[in-house]
mmCIF file with all atom_site columns, C-alpha atoms in Angstrom:
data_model
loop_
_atom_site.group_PDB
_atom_site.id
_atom_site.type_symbol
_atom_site.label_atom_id
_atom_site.label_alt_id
_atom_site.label_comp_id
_atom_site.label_asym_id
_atom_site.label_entity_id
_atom_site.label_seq_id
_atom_site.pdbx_PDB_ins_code
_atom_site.Cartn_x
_atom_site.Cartn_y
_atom_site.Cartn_z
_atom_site.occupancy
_atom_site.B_iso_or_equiv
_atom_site.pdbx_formal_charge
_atom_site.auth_seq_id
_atom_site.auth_comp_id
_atom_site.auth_asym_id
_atom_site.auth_atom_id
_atom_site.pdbx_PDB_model_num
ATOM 1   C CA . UNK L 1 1   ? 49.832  129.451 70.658  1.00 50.00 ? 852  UNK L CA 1
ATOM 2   C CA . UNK L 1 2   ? 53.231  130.014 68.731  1.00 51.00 ? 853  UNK L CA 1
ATOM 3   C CA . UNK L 1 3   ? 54.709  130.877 71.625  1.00 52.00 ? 854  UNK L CA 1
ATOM 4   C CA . UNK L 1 4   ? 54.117  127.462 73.497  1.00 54.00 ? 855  UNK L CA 1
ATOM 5   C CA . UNK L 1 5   ? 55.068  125.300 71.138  1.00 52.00 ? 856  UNK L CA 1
ATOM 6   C CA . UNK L 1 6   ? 58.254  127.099 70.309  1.00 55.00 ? 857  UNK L CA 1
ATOM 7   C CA . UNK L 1 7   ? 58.645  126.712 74.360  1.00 56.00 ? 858  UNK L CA 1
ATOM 8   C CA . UNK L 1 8   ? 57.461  122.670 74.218  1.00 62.00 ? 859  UNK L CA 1
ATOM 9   C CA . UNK L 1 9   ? 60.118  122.754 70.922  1.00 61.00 ? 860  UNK L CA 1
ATOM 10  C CA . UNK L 1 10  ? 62.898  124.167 73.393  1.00 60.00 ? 861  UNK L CA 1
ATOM 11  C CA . UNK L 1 11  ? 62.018  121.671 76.027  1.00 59.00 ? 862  UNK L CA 1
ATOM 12  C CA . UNK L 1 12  ? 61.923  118.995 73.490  1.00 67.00 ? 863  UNK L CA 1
ATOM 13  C CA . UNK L 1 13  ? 65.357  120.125 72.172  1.00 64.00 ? 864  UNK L CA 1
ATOM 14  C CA . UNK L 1 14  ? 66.556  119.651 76.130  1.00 69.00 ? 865  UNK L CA 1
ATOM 15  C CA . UNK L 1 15  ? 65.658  116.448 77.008  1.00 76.00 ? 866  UNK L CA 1
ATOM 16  C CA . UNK L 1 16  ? 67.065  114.874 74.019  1.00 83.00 ? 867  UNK L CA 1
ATOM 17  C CA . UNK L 1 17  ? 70.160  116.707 74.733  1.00 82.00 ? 868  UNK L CA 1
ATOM 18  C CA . UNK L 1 18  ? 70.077  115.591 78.576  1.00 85.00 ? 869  UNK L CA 1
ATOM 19  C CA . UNK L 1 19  ? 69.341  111.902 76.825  1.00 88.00 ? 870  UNK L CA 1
ATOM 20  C CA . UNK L 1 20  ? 72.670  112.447 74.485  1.00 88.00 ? 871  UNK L CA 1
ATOM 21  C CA . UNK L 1 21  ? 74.775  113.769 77.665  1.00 87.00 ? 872  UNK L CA 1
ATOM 22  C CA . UNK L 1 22  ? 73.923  110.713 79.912  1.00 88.00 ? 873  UNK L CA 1
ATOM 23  C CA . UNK L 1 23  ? 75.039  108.736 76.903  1.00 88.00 ? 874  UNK L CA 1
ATOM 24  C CA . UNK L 1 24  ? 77.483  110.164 76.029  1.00 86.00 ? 875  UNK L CA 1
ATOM 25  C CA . UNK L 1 25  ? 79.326  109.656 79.999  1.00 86.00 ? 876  UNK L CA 1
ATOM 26  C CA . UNK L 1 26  ? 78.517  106.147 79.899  1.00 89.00 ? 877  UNK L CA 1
ATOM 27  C CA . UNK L 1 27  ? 80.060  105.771 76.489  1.00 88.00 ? 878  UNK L CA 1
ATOM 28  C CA . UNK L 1 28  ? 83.302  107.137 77.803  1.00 85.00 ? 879  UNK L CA 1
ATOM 29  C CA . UNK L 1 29  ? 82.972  104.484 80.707  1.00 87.00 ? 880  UNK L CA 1
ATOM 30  C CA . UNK L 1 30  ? 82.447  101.941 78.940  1.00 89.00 ? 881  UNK L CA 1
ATOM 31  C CA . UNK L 1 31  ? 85.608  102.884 76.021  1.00 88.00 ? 882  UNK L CA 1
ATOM 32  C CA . UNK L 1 32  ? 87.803  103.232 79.204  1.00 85.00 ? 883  UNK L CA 1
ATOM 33  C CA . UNK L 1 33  ? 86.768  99.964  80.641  1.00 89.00 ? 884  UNK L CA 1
ATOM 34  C CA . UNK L 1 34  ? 85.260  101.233 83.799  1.00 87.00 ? 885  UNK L CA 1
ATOM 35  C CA . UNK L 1 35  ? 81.822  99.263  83.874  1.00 90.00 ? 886  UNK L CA 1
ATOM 36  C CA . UNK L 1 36  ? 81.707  96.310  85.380  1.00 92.00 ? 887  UNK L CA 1
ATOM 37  C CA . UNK L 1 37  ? 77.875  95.212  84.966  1.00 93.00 ? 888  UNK L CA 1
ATOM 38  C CA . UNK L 1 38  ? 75.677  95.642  83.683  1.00 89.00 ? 889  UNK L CA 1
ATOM 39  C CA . UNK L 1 39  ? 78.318  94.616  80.468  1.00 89.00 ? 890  UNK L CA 1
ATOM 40  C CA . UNK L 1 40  ? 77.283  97.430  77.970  1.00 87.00 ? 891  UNK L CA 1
ATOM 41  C CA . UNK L 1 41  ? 78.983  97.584  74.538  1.00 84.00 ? 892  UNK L CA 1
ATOM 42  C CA . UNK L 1 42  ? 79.465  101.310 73.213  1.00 77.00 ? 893  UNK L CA 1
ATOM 43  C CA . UNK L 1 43  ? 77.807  101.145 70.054  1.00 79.00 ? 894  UNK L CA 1
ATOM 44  C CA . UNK L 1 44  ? 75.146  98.878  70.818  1.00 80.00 ? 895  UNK L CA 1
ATOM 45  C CA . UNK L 1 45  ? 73.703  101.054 74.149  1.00 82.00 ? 896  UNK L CA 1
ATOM 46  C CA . UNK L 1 46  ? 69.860  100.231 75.070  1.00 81.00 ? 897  UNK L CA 1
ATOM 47  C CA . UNK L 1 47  ? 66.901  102.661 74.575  1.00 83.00 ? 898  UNK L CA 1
ATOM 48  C CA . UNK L 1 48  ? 66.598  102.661 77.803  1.00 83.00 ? 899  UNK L CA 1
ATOM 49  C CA . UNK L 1 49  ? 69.525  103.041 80.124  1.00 87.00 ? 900  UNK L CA 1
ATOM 50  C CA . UNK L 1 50  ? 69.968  101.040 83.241  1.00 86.00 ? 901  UNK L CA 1
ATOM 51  C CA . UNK L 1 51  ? 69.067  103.298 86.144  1.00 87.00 ? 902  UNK L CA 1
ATOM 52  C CA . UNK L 1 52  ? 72.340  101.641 87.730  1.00 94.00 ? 903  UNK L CA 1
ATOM 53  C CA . UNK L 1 53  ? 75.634  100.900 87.098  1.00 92.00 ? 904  UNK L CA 1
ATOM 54  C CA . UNK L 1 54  ? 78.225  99.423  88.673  1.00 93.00 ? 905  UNK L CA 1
ATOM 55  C CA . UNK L 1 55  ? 81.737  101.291 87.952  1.00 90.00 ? 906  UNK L CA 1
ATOM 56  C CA . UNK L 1 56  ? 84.845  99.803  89.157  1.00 87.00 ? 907  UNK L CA 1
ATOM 57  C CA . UNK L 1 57  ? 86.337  100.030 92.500  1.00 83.00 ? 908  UNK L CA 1
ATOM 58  C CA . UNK L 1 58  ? 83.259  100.006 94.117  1.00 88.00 ? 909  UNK L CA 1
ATOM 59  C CA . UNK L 1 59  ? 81.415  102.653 92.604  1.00 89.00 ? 910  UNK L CA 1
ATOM 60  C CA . UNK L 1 60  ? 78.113  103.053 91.601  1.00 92.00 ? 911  UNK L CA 1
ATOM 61  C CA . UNK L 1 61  ? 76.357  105.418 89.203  1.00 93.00 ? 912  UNK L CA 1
ATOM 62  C CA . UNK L 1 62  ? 72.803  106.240 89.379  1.00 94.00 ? 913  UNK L CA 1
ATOM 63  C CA . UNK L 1 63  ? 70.853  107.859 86.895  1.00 92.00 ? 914  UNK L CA 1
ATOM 64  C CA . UNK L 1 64  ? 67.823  109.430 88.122  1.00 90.00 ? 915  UNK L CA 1
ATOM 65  C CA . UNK L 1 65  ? 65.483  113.013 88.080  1.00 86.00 ? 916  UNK L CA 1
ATOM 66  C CA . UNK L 1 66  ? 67.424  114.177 91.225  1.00 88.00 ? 917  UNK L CA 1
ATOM 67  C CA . UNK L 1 67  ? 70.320  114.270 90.254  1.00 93.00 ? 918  UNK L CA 1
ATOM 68  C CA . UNK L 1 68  ? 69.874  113.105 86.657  1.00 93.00 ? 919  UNK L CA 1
ATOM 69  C CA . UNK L 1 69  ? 73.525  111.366 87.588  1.00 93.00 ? 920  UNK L CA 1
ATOM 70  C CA . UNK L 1 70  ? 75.391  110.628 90.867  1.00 94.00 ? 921  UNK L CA 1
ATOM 71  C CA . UNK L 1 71  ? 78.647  108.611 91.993  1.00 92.00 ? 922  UNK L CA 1
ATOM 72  C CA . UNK L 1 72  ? 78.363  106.853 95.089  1.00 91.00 ? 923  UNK L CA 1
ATOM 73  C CA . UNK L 1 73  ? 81.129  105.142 96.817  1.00 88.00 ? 924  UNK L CA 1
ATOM 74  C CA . UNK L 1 74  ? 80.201  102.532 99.602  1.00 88.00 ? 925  UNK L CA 1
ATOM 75  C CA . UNK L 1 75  ? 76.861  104.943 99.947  1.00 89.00 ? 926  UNK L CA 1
ATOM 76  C CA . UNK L 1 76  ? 79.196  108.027 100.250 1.00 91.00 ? 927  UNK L CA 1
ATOM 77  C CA . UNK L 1 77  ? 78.206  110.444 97.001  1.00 92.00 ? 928  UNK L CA 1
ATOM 78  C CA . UNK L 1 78  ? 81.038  111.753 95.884  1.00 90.00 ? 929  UNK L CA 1
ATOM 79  C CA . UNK L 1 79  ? 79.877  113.303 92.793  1.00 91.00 ? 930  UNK L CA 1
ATOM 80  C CA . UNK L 1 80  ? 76.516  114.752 91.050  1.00 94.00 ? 931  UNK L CA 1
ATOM 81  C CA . UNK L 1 81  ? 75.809  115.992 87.492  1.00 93.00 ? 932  UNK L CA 1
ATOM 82  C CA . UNK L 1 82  ? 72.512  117.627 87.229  1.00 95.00 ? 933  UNK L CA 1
ATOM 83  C CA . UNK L 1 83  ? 71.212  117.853 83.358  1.00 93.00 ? 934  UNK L CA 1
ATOM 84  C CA . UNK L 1 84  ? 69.385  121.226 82.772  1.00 92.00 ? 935  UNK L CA 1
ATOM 85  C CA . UNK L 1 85  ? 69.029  121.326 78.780  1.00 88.00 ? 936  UNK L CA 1
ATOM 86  C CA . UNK L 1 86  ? 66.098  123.362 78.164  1.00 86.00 ? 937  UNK L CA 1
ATOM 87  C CA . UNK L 1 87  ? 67.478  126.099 75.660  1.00 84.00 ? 938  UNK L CA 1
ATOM 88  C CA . UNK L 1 88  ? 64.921  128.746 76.428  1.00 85.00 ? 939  UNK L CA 1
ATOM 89  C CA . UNK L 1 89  ? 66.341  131.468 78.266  1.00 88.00 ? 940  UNK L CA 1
ATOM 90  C CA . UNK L 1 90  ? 63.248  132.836 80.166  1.00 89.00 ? 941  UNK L CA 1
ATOM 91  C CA . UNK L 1 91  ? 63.248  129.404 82.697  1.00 90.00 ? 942  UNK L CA 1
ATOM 92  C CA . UNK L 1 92  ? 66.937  129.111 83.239  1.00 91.00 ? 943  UNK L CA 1
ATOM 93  C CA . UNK L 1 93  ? 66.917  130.414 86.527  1.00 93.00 ? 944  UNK L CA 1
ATOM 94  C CA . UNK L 1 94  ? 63.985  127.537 87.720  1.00 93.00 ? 945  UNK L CA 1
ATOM 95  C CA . UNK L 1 95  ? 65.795  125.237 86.042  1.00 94.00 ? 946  UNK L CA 1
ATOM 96  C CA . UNK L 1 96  ? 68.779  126.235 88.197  1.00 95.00 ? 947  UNK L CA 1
ATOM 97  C CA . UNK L 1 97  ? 66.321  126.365 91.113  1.00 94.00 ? 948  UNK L CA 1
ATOM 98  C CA . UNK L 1 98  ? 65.666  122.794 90.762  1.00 93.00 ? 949  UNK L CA 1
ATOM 99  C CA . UNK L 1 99  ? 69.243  121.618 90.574  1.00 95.00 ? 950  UNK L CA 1
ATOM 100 C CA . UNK L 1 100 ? 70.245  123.802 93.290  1.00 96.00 ? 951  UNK L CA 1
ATOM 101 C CA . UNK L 1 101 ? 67.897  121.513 95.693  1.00 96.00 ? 952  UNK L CA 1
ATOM 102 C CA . UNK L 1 102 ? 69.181  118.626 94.723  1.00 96.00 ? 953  UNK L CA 1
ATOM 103 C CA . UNK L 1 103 ? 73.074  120.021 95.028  1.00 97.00 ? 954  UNK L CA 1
ATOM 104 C CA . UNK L 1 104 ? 72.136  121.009 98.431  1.00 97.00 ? 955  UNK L CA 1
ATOM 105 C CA . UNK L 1 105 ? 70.788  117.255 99.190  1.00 96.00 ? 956  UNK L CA 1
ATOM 106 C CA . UNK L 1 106 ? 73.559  115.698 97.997  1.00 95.00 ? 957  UNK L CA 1
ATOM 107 C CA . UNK L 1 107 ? 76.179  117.900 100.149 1.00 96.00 ? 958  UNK L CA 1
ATOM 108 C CA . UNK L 1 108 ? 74.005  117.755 103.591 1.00 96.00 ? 959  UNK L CA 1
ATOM 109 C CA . UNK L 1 109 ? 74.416  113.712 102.507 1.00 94.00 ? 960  UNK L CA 1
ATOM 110 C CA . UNK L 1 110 ? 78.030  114.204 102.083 1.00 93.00 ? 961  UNK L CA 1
ATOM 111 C CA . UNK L 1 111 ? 79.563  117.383 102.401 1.00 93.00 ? 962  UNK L CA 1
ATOM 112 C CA . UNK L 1 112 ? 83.077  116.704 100.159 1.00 89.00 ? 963  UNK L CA 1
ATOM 113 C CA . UNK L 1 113 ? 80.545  115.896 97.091  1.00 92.00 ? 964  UNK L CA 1
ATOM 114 C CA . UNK L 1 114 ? 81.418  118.087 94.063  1.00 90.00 ? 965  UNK L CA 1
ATOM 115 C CA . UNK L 1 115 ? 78.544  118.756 91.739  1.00 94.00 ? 966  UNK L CA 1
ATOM 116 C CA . UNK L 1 116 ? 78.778  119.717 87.982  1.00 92.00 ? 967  UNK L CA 1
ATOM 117 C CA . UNK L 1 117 ? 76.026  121.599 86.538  1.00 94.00 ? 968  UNK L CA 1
ATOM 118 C CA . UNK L 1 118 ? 75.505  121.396 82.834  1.00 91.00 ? 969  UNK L CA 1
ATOM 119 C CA . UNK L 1 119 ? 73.176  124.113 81.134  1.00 92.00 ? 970  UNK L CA 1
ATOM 120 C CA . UNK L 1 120 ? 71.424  124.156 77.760  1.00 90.00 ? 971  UNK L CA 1
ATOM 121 C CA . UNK L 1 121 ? 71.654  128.204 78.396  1.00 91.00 ? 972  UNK L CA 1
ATOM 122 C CA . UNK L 1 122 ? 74.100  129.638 80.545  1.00 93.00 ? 973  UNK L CA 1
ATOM 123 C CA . UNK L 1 123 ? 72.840  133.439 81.350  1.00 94.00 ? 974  UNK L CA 1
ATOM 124 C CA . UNK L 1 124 ? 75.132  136.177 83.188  1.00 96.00 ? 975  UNK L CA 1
ATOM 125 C CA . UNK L 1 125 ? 72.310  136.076 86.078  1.00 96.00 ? 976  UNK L CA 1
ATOM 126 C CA . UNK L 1 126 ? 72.599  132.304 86.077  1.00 96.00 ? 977  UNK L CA 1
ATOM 127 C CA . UNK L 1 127 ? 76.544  131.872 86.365  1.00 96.00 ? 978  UNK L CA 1
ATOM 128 C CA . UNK L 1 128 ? 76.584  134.825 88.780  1.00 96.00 ? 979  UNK L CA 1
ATOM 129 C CA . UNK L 1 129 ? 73.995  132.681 90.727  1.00 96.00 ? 980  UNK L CA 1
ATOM 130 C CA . UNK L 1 130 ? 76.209  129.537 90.308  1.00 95.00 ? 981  UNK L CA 1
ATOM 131 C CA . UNK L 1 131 ? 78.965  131.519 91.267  1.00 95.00 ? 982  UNK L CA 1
ATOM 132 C CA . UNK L 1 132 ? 77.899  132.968 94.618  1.00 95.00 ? 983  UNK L CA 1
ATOM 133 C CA . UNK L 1 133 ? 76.086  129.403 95.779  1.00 92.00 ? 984  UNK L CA 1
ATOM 134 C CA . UNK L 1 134 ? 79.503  128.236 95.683  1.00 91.00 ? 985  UNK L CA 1
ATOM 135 C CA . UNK L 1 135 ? 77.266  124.356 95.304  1.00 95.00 ? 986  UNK L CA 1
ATOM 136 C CA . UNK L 1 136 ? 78.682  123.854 91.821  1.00 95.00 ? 987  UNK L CA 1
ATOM 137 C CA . UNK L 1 137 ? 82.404  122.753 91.189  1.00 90.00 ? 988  UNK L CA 1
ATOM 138 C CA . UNK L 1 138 ? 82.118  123.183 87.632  1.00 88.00 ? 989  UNK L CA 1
ATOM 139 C CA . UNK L 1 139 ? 79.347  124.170 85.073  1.00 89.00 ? 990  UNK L CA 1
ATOM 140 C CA . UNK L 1 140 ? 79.295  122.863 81.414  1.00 87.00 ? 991  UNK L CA 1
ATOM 141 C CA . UNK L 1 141 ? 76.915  124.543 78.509  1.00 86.00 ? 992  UNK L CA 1
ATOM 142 C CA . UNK L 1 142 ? 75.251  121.338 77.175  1.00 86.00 ? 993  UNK L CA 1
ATOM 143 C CA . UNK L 1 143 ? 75.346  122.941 73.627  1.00 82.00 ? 994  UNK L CA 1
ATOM 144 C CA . UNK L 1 144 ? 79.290  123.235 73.492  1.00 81.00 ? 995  UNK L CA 1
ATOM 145 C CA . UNK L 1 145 ? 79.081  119.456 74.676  1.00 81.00 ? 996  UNK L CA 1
ATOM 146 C CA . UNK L 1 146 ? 77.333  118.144 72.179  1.00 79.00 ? 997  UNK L CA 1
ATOM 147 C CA . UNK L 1 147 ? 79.203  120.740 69.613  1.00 78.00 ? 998  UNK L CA 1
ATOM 148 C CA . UNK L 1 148 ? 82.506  119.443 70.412  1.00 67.00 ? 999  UNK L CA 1
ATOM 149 C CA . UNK L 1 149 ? 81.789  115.547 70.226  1.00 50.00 ? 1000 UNK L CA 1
ATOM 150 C CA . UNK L 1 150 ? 79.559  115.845 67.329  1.00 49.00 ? 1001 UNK L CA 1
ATOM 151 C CA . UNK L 1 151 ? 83.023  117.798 65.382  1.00 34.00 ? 1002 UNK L CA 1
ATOM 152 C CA . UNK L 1 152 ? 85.393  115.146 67.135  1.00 36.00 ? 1003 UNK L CA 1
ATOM 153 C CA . UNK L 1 153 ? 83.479  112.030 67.176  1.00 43.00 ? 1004 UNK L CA 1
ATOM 154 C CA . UNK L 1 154 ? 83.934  110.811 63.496  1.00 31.00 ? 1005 UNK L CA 1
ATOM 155 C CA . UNK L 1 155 ? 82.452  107.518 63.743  1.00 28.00 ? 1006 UNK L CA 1
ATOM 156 C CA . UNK L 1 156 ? 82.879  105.662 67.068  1.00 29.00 ? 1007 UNK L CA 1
ATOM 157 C CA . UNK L 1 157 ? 85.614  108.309 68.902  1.00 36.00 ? 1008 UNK L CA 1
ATOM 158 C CA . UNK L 1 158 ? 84.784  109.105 72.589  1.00 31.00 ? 1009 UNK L CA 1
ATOM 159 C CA . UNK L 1 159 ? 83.470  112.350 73.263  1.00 33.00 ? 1010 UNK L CA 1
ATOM 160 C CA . UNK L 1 160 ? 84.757  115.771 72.801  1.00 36.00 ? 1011 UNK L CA 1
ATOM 161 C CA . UNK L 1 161 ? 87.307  117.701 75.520  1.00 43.00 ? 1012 UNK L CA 1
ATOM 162 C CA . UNK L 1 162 ? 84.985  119.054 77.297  1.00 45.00 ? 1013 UNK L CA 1
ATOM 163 C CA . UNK L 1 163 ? 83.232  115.858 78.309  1.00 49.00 ? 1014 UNK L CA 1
ATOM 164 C CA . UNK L 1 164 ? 86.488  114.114 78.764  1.00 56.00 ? 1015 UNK L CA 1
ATOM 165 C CA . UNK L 1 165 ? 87.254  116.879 81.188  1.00 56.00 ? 1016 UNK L CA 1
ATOM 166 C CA . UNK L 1 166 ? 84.295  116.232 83.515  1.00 56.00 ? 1017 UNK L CA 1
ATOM 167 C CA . UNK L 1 167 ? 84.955  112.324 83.375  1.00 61.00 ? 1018 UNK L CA 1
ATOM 168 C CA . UNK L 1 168 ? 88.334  113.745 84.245  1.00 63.00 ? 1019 UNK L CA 1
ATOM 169 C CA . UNK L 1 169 ? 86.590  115.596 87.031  1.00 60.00 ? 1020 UNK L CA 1
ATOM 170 C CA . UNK L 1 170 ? 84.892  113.117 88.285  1.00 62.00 ? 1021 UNK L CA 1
ATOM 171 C CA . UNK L 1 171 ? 87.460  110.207 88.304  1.00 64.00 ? 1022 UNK L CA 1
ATOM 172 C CA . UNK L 1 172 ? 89.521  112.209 90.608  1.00 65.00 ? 1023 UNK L CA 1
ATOM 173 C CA . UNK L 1 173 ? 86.793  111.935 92.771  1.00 59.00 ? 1024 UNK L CA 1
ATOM 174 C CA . UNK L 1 174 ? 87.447  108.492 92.790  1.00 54.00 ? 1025 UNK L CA 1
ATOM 175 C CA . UNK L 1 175 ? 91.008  109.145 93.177  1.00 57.00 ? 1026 UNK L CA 1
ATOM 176 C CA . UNK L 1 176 ? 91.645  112.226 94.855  1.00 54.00 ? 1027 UNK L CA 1
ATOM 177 C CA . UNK L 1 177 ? 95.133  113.076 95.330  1.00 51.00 ? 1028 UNK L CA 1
ATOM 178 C CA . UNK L 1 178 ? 96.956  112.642 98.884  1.00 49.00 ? 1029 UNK L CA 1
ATOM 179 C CA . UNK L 1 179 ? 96.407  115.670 100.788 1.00 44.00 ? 1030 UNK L CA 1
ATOM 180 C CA . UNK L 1 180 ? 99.599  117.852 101.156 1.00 39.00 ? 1031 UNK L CA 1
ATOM 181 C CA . UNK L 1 181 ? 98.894  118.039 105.175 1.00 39.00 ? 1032 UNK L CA 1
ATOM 182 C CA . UNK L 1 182 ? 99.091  114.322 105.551 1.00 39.00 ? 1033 UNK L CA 1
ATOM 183 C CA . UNK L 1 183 ? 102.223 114.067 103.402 1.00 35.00 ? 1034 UNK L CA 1
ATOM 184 C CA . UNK L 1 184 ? 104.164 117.045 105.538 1.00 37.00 ? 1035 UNK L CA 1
ATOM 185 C CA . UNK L 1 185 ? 106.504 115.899 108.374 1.00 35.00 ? 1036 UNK L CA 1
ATOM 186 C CA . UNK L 1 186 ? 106.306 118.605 111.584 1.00 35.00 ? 1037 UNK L CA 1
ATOM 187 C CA . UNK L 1 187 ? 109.761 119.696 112.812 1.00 37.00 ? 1038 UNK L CA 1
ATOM 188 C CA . UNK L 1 188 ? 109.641 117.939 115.984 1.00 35.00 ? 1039 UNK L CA 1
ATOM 189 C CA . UNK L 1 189 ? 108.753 114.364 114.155 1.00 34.00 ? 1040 UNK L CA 1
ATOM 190 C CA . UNK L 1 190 ? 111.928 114.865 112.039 1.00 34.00 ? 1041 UNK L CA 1
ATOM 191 C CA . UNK L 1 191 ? 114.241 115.091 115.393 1.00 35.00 ? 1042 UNK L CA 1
#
C-alpha cells in the first residue's frame, strides 16, 4: 500500500507541475503581448484555462491531452510541447511512449513541426531514447523549470531562462529565419 500512494503522490506532484508549466507559457504570452483573445491578464489567470488561444499573427495555441500544447498556423502545426511531469522514475519510459505518439502525429500532420519534450525525470535510457528518435527538438526537465522561475520570479517577473528559452524556441517557429539557399545568388544569375 505505501508503495502506491507514494506512486499516486508522484503523479500528483506531476500534474500540478504540468498545470504550473502550461501557466507559466501563457503568462509569458500574455507579459509579451502576444494574446489576442481570449484577453487574459497575468495575475488574474482562470482555474481553468481556455483550451484555445488565439496568439498573434494568426496563430493559435491549443491546450489539450495530445499534445498537452500545440502552435498551429493557418492549420499548419508548427510546434508541440508535450508535458510529462510524473517524477517517478520507474514509468518514464511510458510516459515517453505516450508523447512519442503524439510527436509522431503531429510530424506525419506537418513534417517541419519541432516538438519540445519536457520531463519531470529525465533518465540516461530516456534521453538516449529521445536522442535516437530524433522527434524531439529540445527536451526540458520540468523540475529545473519550475526551480528557475520559482528563484527568479520575485513577485510578478516572467519565468525563469529556461522557459524563456523555449518561448524563444517556439517564436522562431513563428518567425523562422530566411533560409540561406533562397538568399544565395548562382554564378550564372550574377552575369
Amino acid at each position: 500500500m505505501g508503495i502506491s500512494i507514494d506512486g499516486s503522490m508522484r503523479n500528483k506532484v506531476g500534474a500540478v507541475g504540468e498545470d504550473r508549466i502550461r501557466r507559466m507559457i501563457l503568462e509569458w504570452l500574455i507579459a509579451n503581448d502576444l494574446v489576442i483573445k481570449p484577453s487574459l491578464k497575468r495575475d488574474d489567470l482562470p482555474e481553468q484555462l481556455p483550451g484555445e488561444i488565439q496568439l498573434k499573427r494568426g496563430v493559435t495555441m491549443r491546450f489539450s491531452s495530445e499534445p498537452d500544447i500545440a502552435f498551429e498556423q493557418r492549420s499548419i502545426v508548427k510546434a508541440t510541447v508535450e508535458i510529462k511531469g510524473g517524477v517517478d522514475p520507474a514509468g518514464t519510459l511510458e510516459r515517453y511512449g505516450a508523447a512519442k505518439k503524439s510527436f509522431e502525429h503531429a510530424v506525419a500532420r506537418s513534417p517541419q513541426c519541432r516538438n519540445f519534450y519536457i520531463g519531470g525525470v529525465l533518465t540516461k535510457e530516456l534521453q538516449r531514447r529521445i536522442a535516437a528518435d530524433r522527434l524531439v527538438e529540445k527536451t526540458y526537465s520540468l523540475i529545473d523549470l519550475l526551480k528557475d522561475e520559482n528563484v527568479r520570479s520575485s513577485g510578478r517577473k516572467i519565468a525563469a531562462s529556461q522557459l524563456k528559452e523555449l518561448n524563444t524556441e517556439i517564436q522562431r517557429v513563428r518567425h523562422p529565419a530566411p533560409s540561406r539557399a533562397k538568399l544565395s545568388v548562382s554564378k550564372s544569375e550574377r552575369l
